Amino acid sequence: MTLDEKIVLMHGVNAMKGTVETGFDWAVPPKEYVGVAPPIKRLGIPSLKLADGRAGVGNDAKDITLLPAPIAAASSWDTGLLHEFGRVLGEEQWGKGTNVELGPSIDVVRVPEWGRTFESYGEDPYFNGQMAAAEIKGIQSQGPIADANMYLTMNQESDRFRADSVVDERTLQEIYLPPFEASVKDGHVGTFMCAYVKTNGVYSCENAHILRDLLKTQLKFDGWVMSDWGATHSTVDCANNGLDQQMPDDTFYGAALKKAVVDGKVSVATIDEHVRRILVPMFRQGLFDKTQPGKWTSNVRSPQHDVFSRSVAEQGTILLKNDRALLPLQPTATIAVIGAAGDKTPKIEGGGSSAVIAPYTVSPLEGIRKRAGAQVNYADGSDLAQAAKTAGAAQFAIVFANTDETEGDDRPDLVLPSKQDQLIAAVAAANKQTIVVLDTGGPVLMPWAGQVAGIIEAWYPGQEDGNAIAAILYGDVNPSAKLPLTFPRTAAEIPTAKKEQWPGVDGHSQYSEGLNVGYRWYDATNTQPLFPFGFGLSYTTFQFSHLSVEPAELELRSGAAAGKVTVKVDVTNTGKRKGAEVVEVYVGHPPANGEPPHQLRAFAKVQLEPGQTKPVMLELDERSFSIFDVSQGRWVSQDGRYEILAGDSSRDLTLHSSITVEHAGVSR
Ligand code: BGC
């Protein structure tokens, strides 16, 4: 390759500017894709065509499927579902001619107000890693290269183009890096997107520590890093510190990069490494071998994908409260549907670059009317008295409440906007059988939680909104989802309540909570959440029993891979309906390790008929018994007694056991 050819691969061509790359094969680059790199015909290198898509093909694509928000998919706690989620997304992207899918978004949710919470999977590093790897494999099975983002510490939208995440190395390694690690090791992801923010004072896309030391050396990532749109701030620093490709244009990686090479500021060897990193995943994904007939205008929808979208919404909807087992509804019950999201403006997706043009929307009112066998009335809630009257006249009132969440903005607080709290309180006062359905992208405060009979978190449910919520409300589907993040009781009781932590002071966000992110903080400070991480109800009941941990003593030898630990739990469906339960296994470290009280290290979902018992086997790896030792710069397993806790939420761990880890007399 000539230097020009190499450099052409290292940046996007700004379709908006209509740039013409002389000597290459596009007179006018296709405008549809949000990022493109031109083909190099002489060498048979295909073009790269990038499109957004966390819940469907984005960038104003038509004739595609709108899936529920990723946070909903993750709430299934089902990696098989995430694989299928990725598969459907990958198939539609490939059908649109896309060969790099900009997703998934895998950052740990640190700040509950974060505007991109809905795009992510939640607040646990291990959990996010499992979900990420599954979705990436699904996407890449269909042709496109997945681009996991945003690397690293992209945990707020406030001041996102400049914000500096001030975070200690151990926290970086133990909380923020693991989803990216799993994407490399289990997901075999082809590319990552470096973020807008800085980590410890240095912009992500020129941060030698996070790009070179962590990603490329420690995690042995052999693919490429592209910049987020506008996240490149230099030529020489970016090129020398690990940015392989600038997107979406050539401001720093076009003529300026060529000059830097000519001037000897960036070596040819460095350029070669960047180019190799871009080409390797392209070869691995078969981009040189396959033809991709699809075009941006192709219709990639299918009845199967509509069904799948509904199924994700059903499996991602969480039953949080169900007093007196009022749910599921009887078809004969009269219903009042209340709230704008109930029909007028259903809240089916979040905003920003992940937004998708839905092919259709089934509103909750439509879905419920189709399913109900009795009168269903509607009030949009703009008139409180009217809403209360409508609610009072029905046997059940179902209030739909929502938040708007979008890239570029954090929510100002966790309060439901537009006086929806008042609406819910008014309806609850008029009808003792009030159920609240939340279409939010993240946690909200619920001052009315004690006054309503039922609460459901349906997230942003996608195009099949109404059909999915009706299936849950009437019990055609038994809810089985669990929270992938904590819902707090009050604004003061969140891990990042101080201004220094979020949105930051003088451009710095102090990660002073350290390892105590999400439920780790609630546990460490003995703070009672409103609904804990891992929590979710069902229309049936389950019992966990017979926890066994084998071996009870784990001998680790330095240099040798540790034997795996097997955890077994029996789960019984003690109710009258078939249903699915998640077994969650947490590990508590010995105090000397300085870890949060307990941390999720394994989970599995199991389907059970009424009365049925199934043994569930899970594995714990050596990482479960390790901490990141900053002085050694690596994960090191530690001697001591570890608690093994199993249950159905982070706050309901009824089964306890322990394991002793001992190194076999070899120096570490
Ligand atoms: C977002 C990315 C997105 C890109 C291209 C950026 O603003 O942060 O997630 O992929 O735009 O649309």
XYZ file of C-alpha atoms and ligand atoms in Angstrom:
680
model
C 0.000 0.000 0.000
C 1.169 3.487 -0.703
C 1.154 5.978 2.149
C -1.878 7.668 0.565
C -3.741 4.396 0.447
C -2.932 3.661 4.045
C -4.101 7.066 5.148
C -7.324 6.762 3.191
C -8.222 3.755 5.296
C -7.476 5.680 8.462
C -10.247 8.255 8.234
C -13.801 8.711 7.166
C -14.877 10.677 4.152
C -17.273 13.376 5.103
C -20.313 12.608 3.052
C -21.904 15.836 4.198
C -19.093 17.859 2.696
C -19.231 15.783 -0.457
C -15.462 15.341 -0.325
C -13.915 13.728 -3.360
C -10.850 11.578 -2.702
C -8.742 11.768 -5.819
C -7.534 8.448 -7.073
C -10.199 6.502 -5.214
C -13.406 5.169 -6.428
C -16.189 7.394 -5.249
C -16.940 10.566 -7.031
C -19.513 11.325 -4.344
C -19.544 9.221 -1.202
C -22.902 7.743 -0.226
C -24.603 10.108 2.192
C -26.815 7.534 3.859
C -24.188 5.958 6.057
C -23.101 7.991 9.044
C -19.488 7.111 8.333
C -17.726 5.834 5.229
C -14.223 4.958 4.117
C -13.871 4.631 0.344
C -12.942 1.426 -1.437
C -9.405 1.067 -2.747
C -10.021 -0.747 -5.990
C -6.398 -1.282 -6.957
C -6.033 -3.542 -3.916
C -9.544 -4.935 -3.789
C -10.197 -3.290 -0.430
C -13.935 -2.817 0.015
C -15.418 0.382 1.362
C -16.443 0.629 4.985
C -20.045 1.680 5.480
C -20.986 2.493 9.047
C -24.456 2.909 10.503
C -25.816 3.545 13.968
C -28.027 1.002 15.543
C -28.548 0.099 19.168
C -32.209 -0.836 18.772
C -32.502 -1.036 14.994
C -30.815 0.503 11.963
C -30.547 4.238 12.684
C -29.603 7.323 10.668
C -33.155 7.764 9.327
C -33.225 4.359 7.657
C -36.676 3.229 6.568
C -38.206 -0.238 6.336
C -36.415 -1.570 9.388
C -37.501 -3.059 12.721
C -37.531 -1.010 15.912
C -36.473 -3.272 18.752
C -36.872 -2.360 22.424
C -34.051 -0.339 24.018
C -30.967 -2.416 24.917
C -31.673 -1.851 28.636
C -34.938 -3.762 28.098
C -33.205 -6.616 26.301
C -30.632 -6.788 29.107
C -33.406 -6.932 31.700
C -34.204 -10.408 30.400
C -30.944 -11.587 31.983
C -30.859 -13.944 29.037
C -27.669 -13.950 26.988
C -29.424 -16.110 24.372
C -31.923 -13.297 23.837
C -29.081 -10.778 23.513
C -27.420 -12.976 20.906
C -30.645 -13.032 18.938
C -31.031 -9.264 19.438
C -27.607 -8.827 17.856
C -28.418 -11.325 15.126
C -31.573 -9.482 14.058
C -29.790 -6.131 14.180
C -26.819 -7.509 12.248
C -29.050 -9.071 9.613
C -30.923 -5.809 9.045
C -27.705 -3.768 8.956
C -26.110 -6.139 6.484
C -29.263 -6.018 4.382
C -28.926 -2.239 4.294
C -25.384 -2.503 2.972
C -23.805 -1.641 6.326
C -20.625 -3.519 7.169
C -19.793 -1.806 10.460
C -22.598 -1.639 13.019
C -22.083 1.187 15.522
C -23.099 -0.688 18.630
C -23.542 -2.068 21.190
C -23.130 0.602 23.898
C -21.664 -1.231 26.824
C -20.509 1.302 29.426
C -21.425 0.621 33.027
C -24.178 2.970 34.177
C -22.544 4.999 36.922
C -24.946 7.949 37.069
C -28.659 7.059 37.051
C -29.467 10.340 35.282
C -27.124 9.461 32.402
C -28.932 10.286 29.154
C -27.706 7.137 27.408
C -28.697 4.696 30.148
C -31.341 3.183 27.870
C -28.678 2.345 25.268
C -26.621 0.404 27.760
C -27.149 -2.764 29.791
C -26.951 -1.549 33.377
C -24.679 -1.042 36.346
C -22.692 -4.257 36.763
C -19.385 -4.810 34.924
C -19.656 -8.586 34.744
C -23.286 -8.477 33.636
C -22.575 -5.873 30.953
C -19.679 -7.976 29.688
C -21.866 -11.051 29.326
C -24.540 -9.091 27.481
C -21.997 -7.325 25.274
C -20.255 -10.517 24.199
C -23.570 -12.171 23.343
C -24.867 -9.238 21.316
C -21.558 -8.752 19.496
C -21.469 -12.410 18.493
C -25.018 -12.097 17.198
C -24.214 -9.004 15.142
C -21.003 -10.390 13.703
C -22.667 -13.710 12.792
C -24.605 -11.803 10.120
C -21.728 -10.046 8.383
C -21.188 -6.615 9.937
C -18.269 -5.853 12.204
C -19.585 -4.715 15.585
C -18.263 -1.485 17.085
C -18.563 -1.615 20.869
C -18.689 1.794 22.500
C -17.973 4.185 24.144
C -14.417 3.587 25.298
C -13.830 4.578 28.163
C -15.554 6.160 31.214
C -18.337 7.591 29.063
C -20.687 7.850 31.994
C -22.409 11.199 31.555
C -23.695 13.435 28.796
C -23.289 16.699 30.743
C -20.393 18.587 29.169
C -19.618 15.434 27.246
C -17.172 16.953 24.782
C -14.843 18.069 27.567
C -15.752 16.291 30.786
C -12.859 14.624 32.565
C -13.496 11.386 34.440
C -11.110 11.339 37.388
C -10.869 7.699 38.320
C -8.312 5.571 40.136
C -6.646 2.701 38.329
C -8.191 -0.098 40.349
C -11.697 1.225 39.752
C -10.951 1.675 36.074
C -9.811 -1.934 35.871
C -12.454 -3.535 38.048
C -15.564 -1.537 37.105
C -15.185 0.210 33.760
C -12.910 -2.058 31.747
C -14.553 -5.514 32.164
C -17.358 -5.043 29.588
C -14.699 -4.120 27.036
C -12.552 -7.032 28.133
C -15.440 -9.462 27.596
C -16.075 -7.886 24.182
C -12.522 -8.759 23.185
C -12.124 -12.134 24.846
C -15.620 -13.594 24.490
C -17.184 -11.401 21.812
C -14.177 -11.134 19.464
C -15.339 -7.659 18.584
C -13.733 -6.066 15.521
C -13.708 -2.444 16.588
C -14.231 -0.029 19.467
C -15.245 3.600 19.460
C -13.206 5.899 21.699
C -15.313 8.367 23.623
C -15.783 12.111 23.809
C -14.729 12.410 27.433
C -11.294 12.470 28.998
C -10.034 9.858 31.378
C -7.736 11.358 34.005
C -7.134 14.504 32.014
C -6.476 12.990 28.586
C -9.033 12.705 25.781
C -10.019 9.087 25.172
C -8.894 9.063 21.549
C -5.339 10.148 22.377
C -5.048 8.444 25.749
C -2.033 6.137 25.589
C -2.919 4.482 28.881
C -6.408 3.393 27.955
C -5.728 2.716 24.270
C -2.253 1.238 24.297
C -1.672 -0.072 27.812
C -5.150 -1.347 28.581
C -6.869 -2.191 25.332
C -4.088 -3.233 23.020
C -1.474 -4.587 25.422
C -3.331 -5.851 28.471
C -6.475 -7.077 26.694
C -4.581 -8.050 23.537
C -7.210 -6.428 21.321
C -6.069 -6.816 17.711
C -8.808 -4.860 15.937
C -9.157 -1.112 15.494
C -10.274 1.903 17.468
C -12.267 4.562 15.653
C -13.045 7.927 17.158
C -16.528 8.986 18.096
C -17.848 11.687 15.780
C -15.798 14.739 16.692
C -13.805 13.048 19.452
C -10.436 13.366 17.663
C -8.459 16.357 18.930
C -4.965 15.915 17.500
C -2.926 14.269 14.779
C 0.384 13.236 16.301
C -0.869 12.360 19.791
C -3.791 10.367 18.450
C -1.654 8.514 15.920
C 1.118 7.704 18.362
C -1.136 6.880 21.292
C -3.444 4.403 19.651
C -6.253 5.915 17.563
C -6.438 3.825 14.385
C -9.143 5.673 12.510
C -10.718 9.107 12.658
C -14.444 9.380 12.094
C -16.283 10.833 10.348
C -13.807 13.027 8.456
C -10.140 13.758 7.820
C -9.537 16.924 9.874
C -6.636 15.328 11.734
C -6.007 12.125 9.794
C -5.904 13.397 6.200
C -3.279 15.800 4.893
C -2.176 16.572 8.470
C -1.339 12.935 9.103
C 0.605 12.641 5.870
C 2.608 15.717 6.832
C 3.283 14.267 10.296
C 4.682 11.133 8.656
C 6.786 13.132 6.202
C 8.055 15.276 9.086
C 8.998 12.152 11.024
C 6.550 12.793 13.871
C 4.588 9.618 13.209
C 6.538 6.622 11.976
C 5.571 4.454 9.037
C 5.626 1.497 11.403
C 2.939 3.219 13.478
C 0.845 3.848 10.375
C 1.284 0.208 9.380
C 0.067 -0.962 12.738
C -3.083 1.166 12.442
C -3.760 -0.114 8.957
C -3.176 -3.726 9.952
C -5.601 -3.305 12.831
C -8.307 -2.093 10.442
C -7.663 -4.793 7.877
C -7.505 -7.746 10.279
C -11.186 -7.603 11.354
C -12.192 -6.890 7.761
C -10.503 -10.119 6.686
C -11.773 -12.002 9.720
C -15.345 -10.947 9.010
C -14.976 -11.989 5.390
C -15.465 -8.518 3.942
C -12.995 -9.418 1.198
C -14.833 -12.605 0.307
C -18.508 -11.775 0.515
C -20.658 -9.731 -1.737
C -23.180 -7.575 0.000
C -26.098 -7.013 -2.340
C -28.205 -4.957 0.088
C -28.632 -1.226 -0.337
C -29.708 1.494 2.062
C -33.106 1.517 0.348
C -33.652 -2.243 0.781
C -36.605 -3.334 2.885
C -35.117 -5.498 5.641
C -38.253 -5.986 7.687
C -39.872 -9.346 8.183
C -42.823 -10.751 10.146
C -40.293 -12.762 12.195
C -38.520 -9.585 13.245
C -41.817 -7.973 14.294
C -42.519 -11.035 16.423
C -39.007 -10.907 17.840
C -39.343 -7.217 18.729
C -42.499 -8.035 20.680
C -40.867 -10.967 22.373
C -37.930 -8.829 23.567
C -40.377 -6.295 25.001
C -42.251 -9.067 26.811
C -39.093 -10.625 28.161
C -37.624 -7.277 29.167
C -40.651 -5.931 31.062
C -40.200 -6.046 34.829
C -42.978 -6.565 37.345
C -41.874 -4.494 40.347
C -44.967 -4.537 42.523
C -48.131 -6.637 42.495
C -50.153 -6.148 45.683
C -52.779 -8.745 46.484
C -51.785 -10.488 43.238
C -54.084 -8.104 41.374
C -52.239 -8.903 38.179
C -52.726 -10.577 35.789
C -55.961 -8.871 34.784
C -59.110 -10.768 33.999
C -60.416 -9.987 30.500
C -63.774 -9.146 32.062
C -62.351 -6.249 34.087
C -63.163 -2.720 32.976
C -60.058 -0.624 32.432
C -59.084 3.029 32.387
C -55.886 3.712 30.452
C -54.388 7.014 31.596
C -51.483 9.131 30.446
C -50.037 10.503 27.221
C -47.763 7.490 26.759
C -50.889 5.305 26.941
C -51.982 6.376 23.479
C -51.349 9.946 22.392
C -47.541 9.772 22.441
C -46.378 6.238 23.225
C -42.799 6.336 24.475
C -41.201 3.562 22.476
C -37.550 4.616 22.147
C -34.844 6.974 23.312
C -33.320 9.857 21.370
C -29.949 10.724 19.834
C -27.860 8.763 17.357
C -29.564 5.516 18.350
C -33.010 6.785 17.321
C -34.811 4.669 14.758
C -37.781 5.374 12.495
C -40.361 2.858 13.674
C -42.265 1.154 10.875
C -45.397 1.296 13.050
C -46.359 1.720 16.686
C -48.939 -0.255 18.618
C -49.985 2.044 21.452
C -50.802 0.587 24.881
C -54.461 1.585 24.459
C -54.658 -0.264 21.138
C -52.938 -3.326 22.560
C -55.111 -3.404 25.670
C -58.333 -2.827 23.708
C -57.451 -5.706 21.408
C -56.865 -8.019 24.365
C -59.572 -6.877 26.801
C -63.036 -8.384 26.919
C -64.632 -5.375 28.612
C -64.880 -1.596 28.390
C -61.551 0.265 28.083
C -61.649 4.064 28.418
C -58.839 6.540 27.952
C -57.786 9.872 29.425
C -54.530 11.467 28.326
C -53.975 12.936 31.794
C -53.708 16.561 30.711
C -56.764 17.254 32.905
C -56.236 15.745 36.363
C -59.885 15.849 37.407
C -60.956 14.218 34.172
C -58.280 11.528 34.525
C -59.337 10.790 38.114
C -62.954 10.549 37.023
C -62.133 8.131 34.199
C -59.962 6.092 36.577
C -62.644 6.001 39.281
C -65.244 4.646 36.884
C -63.216 1.544 35.939
C -62.233 -1.532 37.927
C -58.546 -0.995 37.132
C -56.638 2.153 36.262
C -53.429 1.729 34.307
C -51.303 4.852 34.200
C -48.523 5.141 31.638
C -45.696 7.440 32.719
C -42.479 8.182 30.891
C -39.246 10.093 30.688
C -37.492 11.462 27.620
C -33.925 10.306 27.464
C -31.380 11.148 24.856
C -27.740 11.278 24.011
C -26.348 14.751 24.580
C -28.348 15.456 27.755
C -28.457 13.938 31.173
C -31.799 14.097 32.916
C -31.724 16.966 35.448
C -32.918 14.610 38.187
C -34.829 11.371 38.652
C -38.267 12.972 38.934
C -40.909 11.995 36.396
C -41.333 15.182 34.341
C -44.518 17.085 33.420
C -46.355 16.574 36.705
C -46.768 12.865 36.111
C -46.282 12.236 39.843
C -49.372 14.333 40.518
C -51.282 12.487 37.844
C -50.410 9.124 39.354
C -51.310 10.304 42.859
C -54.656 11.644 41.629
C -55.475 8.411 39.828
C -54.362 6.294 42.785
C -56.640 8.332 45.053
C -59.566 7.657 42.714
C -58.913 3.952 42.192
C -57.399 1.508 44.689
C -56.546 -0.831 41.834
C -54.088 1.444 40.065
C -51.186 -0.026 38.128
C -48.351 2.225 36.951
C -46.463 1.296 33.798
C -43.163 3.124 33.369
C -41.731 3.750 29.922
C -38.404 5.137 31.045
C -34.821 4.555 30.008
C -33.474 4.483 33.549
C -34.485 4.788 37.202
C -37.099 7.266 38.398
C -38.263 8.241 41.877
C -41.693 6.970 42.870
C -43.123 9.054 45.702
C -46.457 7.323 45.021
C -45.049 3.777 45.214
C -46.954 3.025 48.424
C -50.267 4.255 47.025
C -50.517 2.143 43.902
C -51.257 -1.557 43.683
C -48.882 -2.425 40.894
C -45.740 -1.100 39.207
C -44.265 -2.297 35.926
C -41.042 -1.092 34.278
C -41.540 -1.556 30.531
C -38.575 0.650 29.460
C -38.689 1.878 25.873
C -40.468 -1.133 24.391
C -40.144 -0.512 20.647
C -42.756 -0.809 17.910
C -44.768 -3.584 19.623
C -45.311 -1.564 22.827
C -49.074 -2.107 23.233
C -49.103 -5.771 22.269
C -46.279 -6.572 24.668
C -47.724 -4.696 27.648
C -51.157 -6.253 27.069
C -49.571 -9.712 27.035
C -47.923 -8.975 30.391
C -50.967 -7.316 31.982
C -53.318 -10.157 31.024
C -50.834 -12.885 31.871
C -50.412 -14.293 28.358
C -46.752 -13.857 29.176
C -45.502 -14.397 32.702
C -43.031 -11.606 33.549
C -39.512 -12.871 34.152
C -37.261 -9.818 33.788
C -35.080 -8.333 36.509
C -33.594 -4.908 37.083
C -30.092 -4.467 35.656
C -29.702 -1.346 37.808
C -30.860 -0.011 41.159
C -33.908 2.208 41.636
C -33.222 4.573 44.568
C -35.712 5.779 47.164
C -34.604 9.410 47.134
C -32.351 11.690 45.120
C -29.960 12.032 48.047
C -29.512 8.291 48.248
C -27.659 7.605 45.016
C -23.953 6.777 44.705
C -23.207 9.933 42.685
C -25.266 12.450 44.673
C -22.445 14.968 45.142
C -21.887 17.641 42.536
C -18.174 16.798 42.447
C -19.149 13.325 41.269
C -21.790 14.371 38.777
C -22.029 16.491 36.699
C -18.620 17.528 38.029
C -16.969 20.768 39.071
C -14.681 22.746 36.765
C -14.925 20.022 34.168
C -13.825 17.180 36.441
C -16.122 14.372 37.566
C -14.632 12.713 40.624
C -15.209 8.963 40.681
C -14.818 9.152 44.449
C -17.311 6.340 45.015
C -14.544 4.116 43.637
C -15.602 0.489 43.327
C -18.943 1.228 44.951
C -20.911 1.744 41.767
C -24.607 0.857 41.633
C -25.757 -1.796 44.105
C -22.225 -2.054 45.498
C -22.711 1.418 46.981
C -26.154 0.689 48.433
C -24.769 -2.448 50.064
C -21.578 -0.808 51.300
C -23.473 2.105 52.863
C -26.435 0.056 54.083
C -28.820 2.139 52.048
C -32.187 0.625 51.277
C -33.022 1.030 47.602
C -36.591 1.334 46.356
C -36.033 -1.667 44.073
C -32.670 -3.423 44.159
C -30.431 -4.589 41.343
C -31.512 -8.012 40.167
C -35.082 -7.662 41.436
C -38.219 -8.580 39.508
C -41.441 -10.461 40.274
C -43.358 -13.155 38.472
C -46.980 -14.357 38.476
C -45.691 -17.570 39.973
C -43.356 -18.107 42.925
C -39.992 -19.813 43.168
C -37.939 -21.387 45.853
C -34.167 -21.827 45.878
C -32.566 -24.692 47.781
C -29.536 -26.971 48.080
C -26.706 -24.604 47.289
C -23.524 -26.529 46.773
C -20.087 -25.226 45.887
C -17.438 -27.545 44.511
C -14.656 -27.743 45.395
C -15.019 -26.204 48.855
C -11.321 -25.465 48.830
C -9.671 -24.080 45.782
C -5.982 -24.490 45.403
C -4.457 -22.085 42.968
C -1.028 -22.497 41.509
C 0.842 -19.545 40.256
C 1.228 -19.564 36.519
C -1.289 -22.394 36.065
C -4.919 -21.800 35.190
C -7.140 -22.221 38.209
C -9.665 -24.980 38.324
C -13.203 -23.740 37.903
C -15.639 -23.678 40.764
C -19.077 -25.143 40.172
C -22.082 -23.726 41.986
C -25.295 -25.731 42.004
C -28.703 -24.507 43.104
C -32.092 -26.214 42.910
C -34.928 -23.978 41.767
C -38.560 -24.978 42.262
C -41.619 -23.358 40.775
C -43.869 -23.312 43.830
C -46.779 -21.544 42.127
C -49.467 -22.458 39.639
C -48.139 -20.987 36.400
C -45.179 -21.815 34.328
C -42.506 -19.187 34.521
C -38.838 -18.349 34.336
C -36.506 -17.449 37.172
C -32.970 -16.101 37.233
C -30.452 -17.596 39.617
C -28.022 -14.869 40.638
C -24.726 -15.829 42.267
C -22.703 -13.197 44.117
C -19.268 -13.482 45.664
C -18.239 -11.740 48.886
C -14.494 -11.249 49.272
C -12.575 -11.530 52.545
C -12.413 -8.046 54.133
C -8.679 -7.746 53.493
C -9.343 -7.553 49.754
C -11.102 -4.199 50.115
C -13.938 -5.107 47.767
C -17.629 -4.114 47.900
C -19.775 -6.443 50.077
C -20.808 -8.789 47.271
C -20.625 -8.811 43.511
C -22.436 -10.629 40.753
C -20.223 -13.345 39.266
C -22.650 -15.747 37.587
C -26.306 -15.948 36.593
C -28.577 -18.270 34.659
C -32.207 -18.230 33.622
C -34.358 -21.315 33.926
C -37.896 -22.129 32.708
C -40.064 -24.149 35.068
C -43.485 -25.786 34.899
C -45.650 -25.502 38.036
C -44.227 -27.794 40.714
C -41.097 -28.533 38.733
C -37.606 -28.450 40.253
C -34.463 -28.078 38.185
C -30.853 -28.073 39.268
C -29.002 -25.052 37.884
C -25.243 -25.260 37.455
C -23.104 -22.143 37.246
C -19.371 -21.621 37.079
C -17.117 -19.205 38.893
C -13.757 -18.441 37.374
C -10.547 -17.312 39.004
C -11.486 -13.670 38.440
C -14.229 -14.130 41.055
C -11.487 -14.517 43.667
C -9.139 -11.850 42.362
C -8.545 -8.160 42.717
C -6.669 -5.872 40.401
C -3.311 -5.310 42.029
C -2.233 -1.878 40.876
C 1.374 -2.309 41.992
C 1.735 -5.436 39.859
C -0.480 -4.095 37.089
C -2.529 -7.287 36.892
C -5.356 -9.308 38.374
C -4.156 -11.434 41.279
C -6.170 -14.070 43.085
C -6.119 -13.722 46.849
C -6.080 -16.279 49.621
C -8.960 -16.304 52.020
C -12.516 -17.326 52.637
C -15.054 -16.137 50.087
C -18.789 -16.115 50.624
C -20.904 -17.567 47.853
C -24.431 -16.170 47.901
C -27.327 -17.190 45.692
C -30.795 -15.788 45.303
C -33.233 -13.913 43.107
C -31.980 -10.348 43.633
C -28.928 -8.592 45.048
C -30.965 -8.012 48.229
C -32.547 -11.438 48.547
C -29.660 -13.857 48.718
C -31.182 -16.622 50.783
C -28.563 -19.293 50.174
C -25.055 -18.989 51.587
C -21.937 -21.056 51.283
C -18.240 -20.355 51.174
C -15.015 -21.401 49.563
C -11.455 -21.164 50.780
C -8.860 -20.116 48.265
C -5.298 -21.103 48.959
C -2.197 -20.840 46.858
C -0.259 -24.046 46.784
C 2.809 -22.839 48.555
C 4.200 -21.174 45.473
C 5.213 -17.594 45.502
C 2.936 -15.328 43.532
C -22.446 9.207 19.178
C -22.074 7.829 18.663
C -22.591 7.641 17.262
C -22.044 8.746 16.393
C -22.490 8.639 14.945
C -22.050 10.268 18.214
O -22.581 11.497 18.607
O -21.855 9.419 20.437
O -22.580 6.837 19.530
O -22.255 6.374 16.787
O -22.474 9.992 16.913
O -23.833 8.935 14.811
